[in-house]
Amino acid sequence: MTRYLLVSRSAEYETRLRRLFRARLQTLPGEYLTFGVDEAVDRVRDTPAIALLGPLLTLRETKTLSETLAERHPGIGVVVVREQRADLEDWVEEVGMHAVLSPEATDAATESLLERLDDWLVTAGRAEAPEPTGDEADPQGEDATISLVDLLLKPESAVEEPAAVATSVDVVTEEVPEPAEPEWTLPDVGGVRTEVIAVAAPKGGQGKTTMAVNLATGLAEVAPNSVVLIDADLQFGDIANVLDLEATRGLAEAVDAADDEVLIKTLLIRHHDDFFIIPAPRSPELADTIDPARMGALINRLATMFRYVVIDTTPGLGEHTLTALEHATDGVFVTSLTVASLRALRTEFELLVTLGLLPQNRHIVLNAVEKNTGLVVADAEPIIGAAPDVIVPRSSGVLLAANAGVPLIHNDPRDPAAKAVRILVQRIDPDAYPTRRRIHRRSRSHESQ
Ligand SMILES: Nc1ncnc2c1ncn2[C@@H]1O[C@H](COP(=O)(O)OP(=O)(O)O)[C@@H](O)[C@H]1O
Ligand SMILES: [Mg+2]
């Protein structure tokens, strides 16, 4: 029989608790919450005495979970696993919980808290006494100096007014060691205007992702750790693949966390070229859950955290792409040199002008240009109604870089397509003029990986 239930989005924390409680713990990956809290709770086996909620769940998820669990398993003890932060009191007010536990708390403190809560639940008649499992962890840390349980746990007969619970949370500080220095910090963007660059195209396969990835890479050379690349190509986003990254979370989770900067930071994937990525939703079902307005809120939030926000979009002008363009300072429009694409781009411009959503700065990229196709670059302007700003030749280097999982401008800086993409980067940030040395060092650092 499992005694404890953990619902969390942190694989690391899950592994730690499994090691600590082994057969006494069942886990429910937070990802299941996407399908609805009821469905997730359906998966819970037995009747756990205590549910640990977190880390990395949103306030809304935690609240609904604690309510649903209390309904299905009356008497269940609820522990919220979360750092103590300024908003913790809101959580205490909103979520029916018995204790708050820092994910950084030592094993001994964690065990001790759960054992004491468990004892109290049994004494209060809310849970059956645990069956001996023969798999008990060593009873260490019995007299660990935990006062928080004493304060947070009150036998029901002695429940005071709820406000008392909120103030008692202060005690959690005792259990929270100073957070370890993060590996990276976001540079302060205070005072500098953030540029939000949406990369759009009326059709797929024109080179949006190639431009978005290389823009982020080039901008990160001038603004290291201050660039975030969002893969908002909801159905076919492939930035994680092109950059050879493992993505367990993506845009759907980030949109959910739009109000919580700290949570957003935990969802970012860092690329070793000094920028951050929010990958595309992991499934079409998840993509469907993304509300365009909330995506707009996420873009706004990221704009307060980063110097540059680069957004790869879904082809065409669906709601999400319009949202991205609406929030963008710069629109990069990618087209190939074919009559159909050029005409589609013209129609797109006309529509954006009508809607008043054409970003302030506009860059037209004519991509994968090659000879002998019946059209020449000069044919583009009359069809689009505006002159292309950057001409990128077709080059095998683009595919080679994608297959190597390395951004083109670093995989082969001398490739003609790479040189053209640099011109685009410099249109956004004229300082993005890396020295030859920097390019070489970066190419080499990829080779050794
Ligand atoms: N300038 C180019 N030369 C050669 N191949 C290119 C070029 N630009 C893009 N490609 C290739 O075309 C395909 C589509 O490009 P991609 O950037 O993924 O487009 P989108 O994101 O618009 O669908 C990819 O296989 C990419 O490697
Ligand atoms: Mg793409």
mmCIF file of C-alpha atoms in Angstrom, residues 41-353:
data_model
loop_
_atom_site.group_PDB
_atom_site.id
_atom_site.type_symbol
_atom_site.label_atom_id
_atom_site.label_comp_id
_atom_site.label_asym_id
_atom_site.label_seq_id
_atom_site.Cartn_x
_atom_site.Cartn_y
_atom_site.Cartn_z
ATOM 1 C CA VAL A 41 -6.835 11.999 -9.847
ATOM 2 C CA ASP A 42 -8.589 8.941 -11.373
ATOM 3 C CA ARG A 43 -5.154 7.440 -11.686
ATOM 4 C CA VAL A 44 -4.427 7.566 -7.977
ATOM 5 C CA ARG A 45 -4.313 4.074 -6.470
ATOM 6 C CA ASP A 46 -5.238 3.173 -2.882
ATOM 7 C CA THR A 47 -6.077 5.992 -0.543
ATOM 8 C CA PRO A 48 -2.931 7.935 0.161
ATOM 9 C CA ALA A 49 -2.692 9.475 3.607
ATOM 10 C CA ILE A 50 -0.701 12.450 2.346
ATOM 11 C CA ALA A 51 -0.435 14.164 -1.004
ATOM 12 C CA LEU A 52 2.661 16.184 -1.842
ATOM 13 C CA LEU A 53 1.863 18.779 -4.493
ATOM 14 C CA GLY A 54 4.819 20.281 -6.336
ATOM 15 C CA PRO A 55 7.328 21.458 -7.189
ATOM 16 C CA LEU A 56 6.470 23.227 -10.418
ATOM 17 C CA LEU A 57 2.703 23.166 -10.267
ATOM 18 C CA THR A 58 0.790 26.383 -10.757
ATOM 19 C CA LEU A 59 -1.358 27.875 -8.035
ATOM 20 C CA ARG A 60 -4.491 26.978 -9.975
ATOM 21 C CA GLU A 61 -3.375 23.362 -10.429
ATOM 22 C CA THR A 62 -2.432 23.020 -6.783
ATOM 23 C CA LYS A 63 -5.715 24.480 -5.617
ATOM 24 C CA THR A 64 -7.864 22.281 -7.854
ATOM 25 C CA LEU A 65 -5.794 19.226 -7.002
ATOM 26 C CA SER A 66 -6.115 19.732 -3.276
ATOM 27 C CA GLU A 67 -9.872 20.233 -3.609
ATOM 28 C CA THR A 68 -10.366 17.195 -5.833
ATOM 29 C CA LEU A 69 -8.183 15.004 -3.649
ATOM 30 C CA ALA A 70 -10.008 16.097 -0.499
ATOM 31 C CA GLU A 71 -13.305 15.265 -2.172
ATOM 32 C CA ARG A 72 -12.230 11.825 -3.341
ATOM 33 C CA HIS A 73 -10.106 10.959 -0.339
ATOM 34 C CA PRO A 74 -11.614 12.757 2.629
ATOM 35 C CA GLY A 75 -9.131 13.399 5.384
ATOM 36 C CA ILE A 76 -6.094 13.377 3.085
ATOM 37 C CA GLY A 77 -3.172 15.485 4.288
ATOM 38 C CA VAL A 78 -1.897 18.036 1.802
ATOM 39 C CA VAL A 79 1.683 19.259 1.664
ATOM 40 C CA VAL A 80 2.611 21.903 -0.867
ATOM 41 C CA VAL A 81 6.180 21.512 -2.064
ATOM 42 C CA ARG A 82 7.378 24.952 -2.963
ATOM 43 C CA GLU A 83 10.039 27.488 -2.173
ATOM 44 C CA GLN A 84 9.104 30.135 0.264
ATOM 45 C CA ARG A 85 8.494 33.214 -1.792
ATOM 46 C CA ALA A 86 6.680 36.445 -1.341
ATOM 47 C CA ASP A 87 3.479 35.004 -2.803
ATOM 48 C CA LEU A 88 3.421 32.005 -0.484
ATOM 49 C CA GLU A 89 0.825 33.586 1.717
ATOM 50 C CA ASP A 90 -1.553 33.747 -1.248
ATOM 51 C CA TRP A 91 -1.033 30.046 -1.695
ATOM 52 C CA VAL A 92 -1.754 29.363 1.936
ATOM 53 C CA GLU A 93 -4.937 31.374 1.699
ATOM 54 C CA GLU A 94 -6.128 29.749 -1.485
ATOM 55 C CA VAL A 95 -5.060 26.157 -1.143
ATOM 56 C CA GLY A 96 -6.365 23.866 1.564
ATOM 57 C CA MET A 97 -3.037 22.614 2.872
ATOM 58 C CA HIS A 98 -1.480 21.316 6.043
ATOM 59 C CA ALA A 99 2.132 22.206 5.497
ATOM 60 C CA VAL A 100 4.565 23.776 3.106
ATOM 61 C CA LEU A 101 7.774 21.961 2.380
ATOM 62 C CA SER A 102 10.758 23.410 0.593
ATOM 63 C CA PRO A 103 12.001 21.182 -2.233
ATOM 64 C CA GLU A 104 15.463 21.953 -0.895
ATOM 65 C CA ALA A 105 14.672 20.575 2.579
ATOM 66 C CA THR A 106 17.019 17.778 3.626
ATOM 67 C CA ASP A 107 15.900 14.143 3.441
ATOM 68 C CA ALA A 108 15.699 14.025 7.214
ATOM 69 C CA ALA A 109 13.526 17.118 7.401
ATOM 70 C CA THR A 110 11.280 15.865 4.621
ATOM 71 C CA GLU A 111 10.804 12.468 6.246
ATOM 72 C CA SER A 112 10.261 13.937 9.616
ATOM 73 C CA LEU A 113 7.613 16.334 8.349
ATOM 74 C CA LEU A 114 5.686 13.577 6.595
ATOM 75 C CA GLU A 115 5.916 11.225 9.563
ATOM 76 C CA ARG A 116 4.644 13.832 11.937
ATOM 77 C CA LEU A 117 1.814 14.837 9.653
ATOM 78 C CA ASP A 118 0.993 11.176 9.211
ATOM 79 C CA ASP A 119 0.932 10.621 12.988
ATOM 80 C CA TRP A 120 -1.355 13.557 13.406
ATOM 81 C CA LEU A 121 -3.719 12.367 10.660
ATOM 82 C CA VAL A 122 -3.940 8.969 12.362
ATOM 83 C CA THR A 123 -4.465 10.482 15.797
ATOM 84 C CA ALA A 124 -7.116 12.825 14.446
ATOM 85 C CA GLY A 125 -8.893 9.834 12.927
ATOM 86 C CA ARG A 126 -8.398 11.120 9.391
ATOM 87 C CA ALA A 127 -6.217 8.245 8.203
ATOM 88 C CA GLU A 128 -5.817 4.553 8.972
ATOM 89 C CA ALA A 129 -2.608 3.625 10.767
ATOM 90 C CA PRO A 130 -0.034 2.580 8.168
ATOM 91 C CA GLU A 131 0.529 -1.118 7.592
ATOM 92 C CA PRO A 132 4.071 -2.193 8.353
ATOM 93 C CA THR A 133 5.712 -2.565 4.949
ATOM 94 C CA GLY A 134 9.140 -3.841 5.880
ATOM 95 C CA ASP A 135 10.360 -1.094 3.618
ATOM 96 C CA GLU A 136 10.561 1.715 6.083
ATOM 97 C CA ALA A 137 13.439 4.065 5.661
ATOM 98 C CA ASP A 138 15.742 4.461 8.639
ATOM 99 C CA PRO A 139 14.016 6.585 11.204
ATOM 100 C CA GLN A 140 16.545 9.332 10.968
ATOM 101 C CA GLY A 141 16.159 12.919 11.929
ATOM 102 C CA GLU A 142 13.514 12.160 14.518
ATOM 103 C CA ASP A 143 14.305 15.109 16.568
ATOM 104 C CA ALA A 144 15.118 17.355 13.673
ATOM 105 C CA THR A 145 14.200 20.799 14.840
ATOM 106 C CA ILE A 146 11.036 21.226 12.863
ATOM 107 C CA SER A 147 8.616 23.555 14.336
ATOM 108 C CA LEU A 148 6.610 24.190 11.240
ATOM 109 C CA VAL A 149 4.481 21.097 11.544
ATOM 110 C CA ASP A 150 3.596 22.009 15.074
ATOM 111 C CA LEU A 151 2.376 25.326 13.892
ATOM 112 C CA LEU A 152 0.736 24.295 10.706
ATOM 113 C CA LEU A 153 -0.910 21.176 11.985
ATOM 114 C CA LYS A 154 -3.713 21.720 14.299
ATOM 115 C CA PRO A 155 -6.029 19.008 15.455
ATOM 116 C CA GLU A 156 -9.356 19.864 13.909
ATOM 117 C CA SER A 157 -10.982 20.423 17.285
ATOM 118 C CA ALA A 158 -8.481 23.164 17.887
ATOM 119 C CA VAL A 159 -8.594 24.860 14.536
ATOM 120 C CA GLU A 160 -8.188 28.545 14.963
ATOM 121 C CA GLU A 161 -9.191 31.189 12.523
ATOM 122 C CA PRO A 162 -7.565 30.551 9.134
ATOM 123 C CA ALA A 163 -5.429 33.682 9.358
ATOM 124 C CA ALA A 164 -3.288 31.962 11.980
ATOM 125 C CA VAL A 165 -2.265 29.388 9.424
ATOM 126 C CA ALA A 166 -1.071 32.043 7.053
ATOM 127 C CA THR A 167 1.185 33.717 9.568
ATOM 128 C CA SER A 168 2.633 30.449 10.784
ATOM 129 C CA VAL A 169 4.111 29.890 7.363
ATOM 130 C CA ASP A 170 6.929 32.189 8.335
ATOM 131 C CA VAL A 171 8.422 29.265 10.169
ATOM 132 C CA VAL A 172 9.143 27.581 6.891
ATOM 133 C CA THR A 173 12.235 29.735 6.710
ATOM 134 C CA GLU A 174 13.878 27.408 9.176
ATOM 135 C CA GLU A 175 13.678 24.625 6.651
ATOM 136 C CA VAL A 176 14.740 26.560 3.618
ATOM 137 C CA PRO A 177 18.479 26.645 3.122
ATOM 138 C CA GLU A 178 19.814 29.566 1.125
ATOM 139 C CA PRO A 179 19.045 28.672 -2.479
ATOM 140 C CA ALA A 180 22.146 27.507 -4.323
ATOM 141 C CA GLU A 181 23.597 30.063 -6.737
ATOM 142 C CA PRO A 182 21.935 29.382 -10.065
ATOM 143 C CA GLU A 183 24.217 28.363 -12.907
ATOM 144 C CA TRP A 184 23.160 31.432 -14.802
ATOM 145 C CA THR A 185 21.366 34.655 -14.161
ATOM 146 C CA LEU A 186 19.426 36.793 -16.521
ATOM 147 C CA PRO A 187 21.132 40.133 -17.049
ATOM 148 C CA ASP A 188 19.095 43.068 -15.903
ATOM 149 C CA VAL A 189 17.151 44.522 -18.826
ATOM 150 C CA GLY A 190 15.899 47.494 -16.870
ATOM 151 C CA GLY A 191 15.628 50.614 -18.996
ATOM 152 C CA VAL A 192 16.529 48.967 -22.307
ATOM 153 C CA ARG A 193 13.691 48.544 -24.731
ATOM 154 C CA THR A 194 13.088 44.897 -25.481
ATOM 155 C CA GLU A 195 12.764 43.931 -29.081
ATOM 156 C CA VAL A 196 10.204 41.283 -29.831
ATOM 157 C CA ILE A 197 10.852 39.714 -33.209
ATOM 158 C CA ALA A 198 8.179 37.562 -34.800
ATOM 159 C CA VAL A 199 9.322 35.416 -37.729
ATOM 160 C CA ALA A 200 6.390 34.731 -40.016
ATOM 161 C CA ALA A 201 5.642 33.288 -43.427
ATOM 162 C CA PRO A 202 2.411 32.625 -45.268
ATOM 163 C CA LYS A 203 3.530 29.080 -46.070
ATOM 164 C CA GLY A 204 5.508 26.336 -44.331
ATOM 165 C CA GLY A 205 8.984 25.192 -45.389
ATOM 166 C CA GLN A 206 10.199 28.673 -46.365
ATOM 167 C CA GLY A 207 12.896 29.005 -43.732
ATOM 168 C CA LYS A 208 11.167 30.528 -40.697
ATOM 169 C CA THR A 209 12.767 28.184 -38.225
ATOM 170 C CA THR A 210 16.190 28.609 -39.826
ATOM 171 C CA MET A 211 15.900 32.398 -39.497
ATOM 172 C CA ALA A 212 14.513 32.309 -35.957
ATOM 173 C CA VAL A 213 17.226 29.988 -34.639
ATOM 174 C CA ASN A 214 20.038 31.952 -36.241
ATOM 175 C CA LEU A 215 18.609 35.272 -35.125
ATOM 176 C CA ALA A 216 18.558 34.052 -31.539
ATOM 177 C CA THR A 217 22.098 32.734 -31.915
ATOM 178 C CA GLY A 218 23.439 35.940 -33.443
ATOM 179 C CA LEU A 219 21.678 38.224 -30.963
ATOM 180 C CA ALA A 220 22.951 36.138 -28.049
ATOM 181 C CA GLU A 221 26.499 36.954 -29.127
ATOM 182 C CA VAL A 222 25.848 40.609 -28.290
ATOM 183 C CA ALA A 223 23.362 39.950 -25.496
ATOM 184 C CA PRO A 224 24.380 36.659 -23.871
ATOM 185 C CA ASN A 225 21.677 35.083 -21.698
ATOM 186 C CA SER A 226 19.326 37.852 -22.662
ATOM 187 C CA VAL A 227 17.615 36.243 -25.638
ATOM 188 C CA VAL A 228 14.677 33.868 -25.524
ATOM 189 C CA LEU A 229 13.493 31.909 -28.536
ATOM 190 C CA ILE A 230 9.861 30.792 -28.474
ATOM 191 C CA ASP A 231 8.744 28.001 -30.773
ATOM 192 C CA ALA A 232 5.170 29.064 -31.440
ATOM 193 C CA ASP A 233 4.772 26.933 -34.552
ATOM 194 C CA LEU A 234 2.070 25.099 -32.672
ATOM 195 C CA GLN A 235 1.613 22.025 -34.831
ATOM 196 C CA PHE A 236 4.983 21.571 -36.492
ATOM 197 C CA GLY A 237 7.432 23.364 -34.249
ATOM 198 C CA ASP A 238 10.795 21.678 -34.553
ATOM 199 C CA ILE A 239 13.302 24.004 -32.922
ATOM 200 C CA ALA A 240 14.148 21.421 -30.263
ATOM 201 C CA ASN A 241 14.925 18.926 -33.049
ATOM 202 C CA VAL A 242 16.917 21.359 -35.131
ATOM 203 C CA LEU A 243 19.011 22.217 -32.069
ATOM 204 C CA ASP A 244 19.193 18.622 -30.869
ATOM 205 C CA LEU A 245 17.631 19.369 -27.485
ATOM 206 C CA GLU A 246 15.575 17.167 -25.207
ATOM 207 C CA ALA A 247 12.325 18.896 -24.422
ATOM 208 C CA THR A 248 10.053 17.591 -21.703
ATOM 209 C CA ARG A 249 8.092 20.813 -21.380
ATOM 210 C CA GLY A 250 7.126 23.448 -23.825
ATOM 211 C CA LEU A 251 4.971 26.379 -24.740
ATOM 212 C CA ALA A 252 1.771 25.000 -23.190
ATOM 213 C CA GLU A 253 3.378 24.882 -19.744
ATOM 214 C CA ALA A 254 5.049 28.262 -20.215
ATOM 215 C CA VAL A 255 1.737 29.868 -21.193
ATOM 216 C CA ASP A 256 0.205 28.388 -18.043
ATOM 217 C CA ALA A 257 3.009 29.957 -16.038
ATOM 218 C CA ALA A 258 2.734 33.346 -17.757
ATOM 219 C CA ASP A 259 2.106 35.132 -14.446
ATOM 220 C CA ASP A 260 4.962 33.557 -12.571
ATOM 221 C CA GLU A 261 8.414 34.676 -13.587
ATOM 222 C CA VAL A 262 10.171 32.215 -11.335
ATOM 223 C CA LEU A 263 8.196 29.301 -12.729
ATOM 224 C CA ILE A 264 8.885 30.477 -16.273
ATOM 225 C CA LYS A 265 12.607 30.408 -15.554
ATOM 226 C CA THR A 266 12.365 26.765 -14.547
ATOM 227 C CA LEU A 267 10.744 25.964 -17.896
ATOM 228 C CA LEU A 268 13.410 27.566 -20.075
ATOM 229 C CA ILE A 269 15.912 25.358 -21.826
ATOM 230 C CA ARG A 270 19.322 26.899 -22.066
ATOM 231 C CA HIS A 271 21.303 26.524 -25.262
ATOM 232 C CA HIS A 272 25.067 26.528 -24.903
ATOM 233 C CA ASP A 273 25.240 29.482 -27.261
ATOM 234 C CA ASP A 274 23.847 31.572 -24.407
ATOM 235 C CA PHE A 275 20.187 31.843 -25.267
ATOM 236 C CA PHE A 276 17.031 30.264 -23.892
ATOM 237 C CA ILE A 277 14.359 28.266 -25.626
ATOM 238 C CA ILE A 278 10.703 27.568 -25.025
ATOM 239 C CA PRO A 279 10.021 24.576 -27.272
ATOM 240 C CA ALA A 280 6.793 23.960 -29.159
ATOM 241 C CA PRO A 281 3.930 22.124 -27.431
ATOM 242 C CA ARG A 282 4.688 18.431 -27.227
ATOM 243 C CA SER A 283 1.458 17.320 -28.832
ATOM 244 C CA PRO A 284 -1.325 18.754 -30.992
ATOM 245 C CA GLU A 285 -3.721 18.259 -28.043
ATOM 246 C CA LEU A 286 -1.514 20.434 -25.864
ATOM 247 C CA ALA A 287 -1.263 22.987 -28.656
ATOM 248 C CA ASP A 288 -5.053 23.236 -28.649
ATOM 249 C CA THR A 289 -5.019 24.263 -25.000
ATOM 250 C CA ILE A 290 -3.031 27.415 -25.710
ATOM 251 C CA ASP A 291 -5.166 30.491 -25.431
ATOM 252 C CA PRO A 292 -3.807 33.236 -27.733
ATOM 253 C CA ALA A 293 -4.461 35.947 -25.133
ATOM 254 C CA ARG A 294 -2.445 34.006 -22.542
ATOM 255 C CA MET A 295 0.308 33.540 -25.086
ATOM 256 C CA GLY A 296 0.307 37.316 -25.451
ATOM 257 C CA ALA A 297 0.645 37.605 -21.678
ATOM 258 C CA LEU A 298 3.629 35.243 -21.811
ATOM 259 C CA ILE A 299 5.299 37.351 -24.525
ATOM 260 C CA ASN A 300 4.772 40.472 -22.408
ATOM 261 C CA ARG A 301 6.227 38.762 -19.374
ATOM 262 C CA LEU A 302 9.260 37.513 -21.295
ATOM 263 C CA ALA A 303 9.778 41.021 -22.650
ATOM 264 C CA THR A 304 10.354 42.183 -19.065
ATOM 265 C CA MET A 305 12.936 39.444 -18.521
ATOM 266 C CA PHE A 306 14.917 39.491 -21.777
ATOM 267 C CA ARG A 307 16.496 41.977 -24.147
ATOM 268 C CA TYR A 308 15.309 40.048 -27.200
ATOM 269 C CA VAL A 309 12.317 37.783 -27.629
ATOM 270 C CA VAL A 310 12.380 35.838 -30.912
ATOM 271 C CA ILE A 311 9.200 34.019 -31.921
ATOM 272 C CA ASP A 312 8.936 31.328 -34.575
ATOM 273 C CA THR A 313 5.298 31.137 -35.696
ATOM 274 C CA THR A 314 2.738 28.897 -37.341
ATOM 275 C CA PRO A 315 2.556 29.510 -41.120
ATOM 276 C CA GLY A 316 -0.307 31.735 -42.226
ATOM 277 C CA LEU A 317 -2.168 34.228 -40.086
ATOM 278 C CA GLY A 318 -3.911 32.149 -37.464
ATOM 279 C CA GLU A 319 -4.833 33.649 -34.114
ATOM 280 C CA HIS A 320 -1.543 32.731 -32.468
ATOM 281 C CA THR A 321 0.566 34.200 -35.233
ATOM 282 C CA LEU A 322 -1.515 37.377 -35.155
ATOM 283 C CA THR A 323 -0.928 37.540 -31.400
ATOM 284 C CA ALA A 324 2.813 37.198 -31.933
ATOM 285 C CA LEU A 325 2.795 39.930 -34.602
ATOM 286 C CA GLU A 326 0.642 42.171 -32.452
ATOM 287 C CA HIS A 327 3.237 42.019 -29.687
ATOM 288 C CA ALA A 328 6.213 42.317 -32.019
ATOM 289 C CA THR A 329 8.390 45.343 -32.565
ATOM 290 C CA ASP A 330 9.931 43.604 -35.596
ATOM 291 C CA GLY A 331 8.360 41.293 -38.132
ATOM 292 C CA VAL A 332 10.665 39.071 -40.183
ATOM 293 C CA PHE A 333 8.748 37.799 -43.205
ATOM 294 C CA VAL A 334 10.245 34.854 -45.001
ATOM 295 C CA THR A 335 9.403 33.809 -48.523
ATOM 296 C CA SER A 336 10.941 31.751 -51.276
ATOM 297 C CA LEU A 337 11.374 33.067 -54.771
ATOM 298 C CA THR A 338 8.277 31.512 -56.291
ATOM 299 C CA VAL A 339 5.267 33.328 -57.620
ATOM 300 C CA ALA A 340 2.904 31.503 -55.239
ATOM 301 C CA SER A 341 4.878 32.427 -52.106
ATOM 302 C CA LEU A 342 5.496 35.993 -53.156
ATOM 303 C CA ARG A 343 1.790 36.494 -53.842
ATOM 304 C CA ALA A 344 0.859 34.883 -50.557
ATOM 305 C CA LEU A 345 3.196 37.275 -48.776
ATOM 306 C CA ARG A 346 1.571 40.240 -50.496
ATOM 307 C CA THR A 347 -1.864 39.044 -49.373
ATOM 308 C CA GLU A 348 -0.488 38.617 -45.847
ATOM 309 C CA PHE A 349 0.817 42.193 -45.818
ATOM 310 C CA GLU A 350 -2.478 43.542 -47.097
ATOM 311 C CA LEU A 351 -4.356 41.752 -44.363
ATOM 312 C CA LEU A 352 -1.934 42.904 -41.655
ATOM 313 C CA VAL A 353 -2.214 46.490 -42.808
#
